Amino acid sequence: MITRGHFIGEIVDAFTGISERVETRNRLGITDMSVFTEAFVGELLNAVLGTDLQSLNDERPNEPGLDLGDRGGRYGIQVTATASSQKVRHTLDALTAEQAKAYERIVVFCLGKKQTSYSVEGPFKHGVKFDSEKDIWDFTEIARMVLALPLDKLQAVHQVVRRNTVQLLVELEVPDEKGRYPTNGYDKWEARPPLKVGDGKAFLKFYEKEFGELEDETKVDVVKALPTLAKKLRRLPRVTREFLAMLIERREHREPRRNSRDAAIHAELNKVLRECGGKVKEELDLLIYEGLVDVDGEDPHESGAPEIFMDLTDCIPLREGLVDFIKSRGLTVRQVIGGADLSAF
């Protein structure tokens, strides 16, 4: 059974990690905060305080003084990386008469560590009441509030923290001297495999032995079609190439009902939908876009269930001999199609 101590421990650890990351940025002079950071603070405080804090910058960009406003009128919040006396004073001076009237309490929330003492004294504009000892918060204040929460609210806070902490820590990463971040979106992209394609001689030798001699013009077409097919395959995500390989492996060995295609490699769409647990439509859409497959479902009453045709290439000899050539070389469809490796051809 998960205990209060477990929830509190994870929450406090997350607060510490965030605060330390912000402090590192502050020492380097990086004090700007992202919209995601402000949104996290709003969601966190709503869970802790039972408020309805919303971003004021959504409705009015660069709202002076405040970042978050409670629709219930209890709190107006400024979110900042660092809270010096000067920064706090600037926030209070920037408040509008409308804001001063709208919120019972103005709070400056410091993502880093707040100072031990402040020299911020009133009177303040528009009659704002502000106590620097009570109205400047950091994660230490929030942790104290969390300790007093009943279990259901504690769990709600824990969910907010767990859901957002990883992304928030990434947002707060510090770039190196070349401006590179430890975690970046570029690393999340799947690397495309290198172009691997043969000169066509091995395939042509095999084809003419098994199927008959080709005209010189057709041989040229085969040689041109190989790199075209290889480029299409390497543009696909790996999972989509593997999906195509499975379509070929599980192809129908009888003639298609729609027999208007030459050297057709085909599969039953309904059977694929039953057998594949993945996102069939999304994979087929990618393959159709590259011109590697086509789905024919016309005249279902006349021709039966829809069929997937793996055209792969416009070059009929290449399409006709591809699977048999792969077998003759001791390779698999998964290696050639799934691996986008036509080097044996």
GROMACS .gro file of N, CA and C in nm, residues 18 256 280:
model
    9
   18ILE      N    1   1.369   2.066  -0.923
   18ILE     CA    2   1.330   2.183  -1.001
   18ILE      C    3   1.400   2.307  -0.948
  256PRO      N    4  -0.521  -1.284  -5.700
  256PRO     CA    5  -0.611  -1.184  -5.642
  256PRO      C    6  -0.745  -1.183  -5.714
  280VAL      N    7  -0.297  -0.015  -3.830
  280VAL     CA    8  -0.292  -0.055  -3.970
  280VAL      C    9  -0.318   0.063  -4.063
   0.00000   0.00000   0.00000
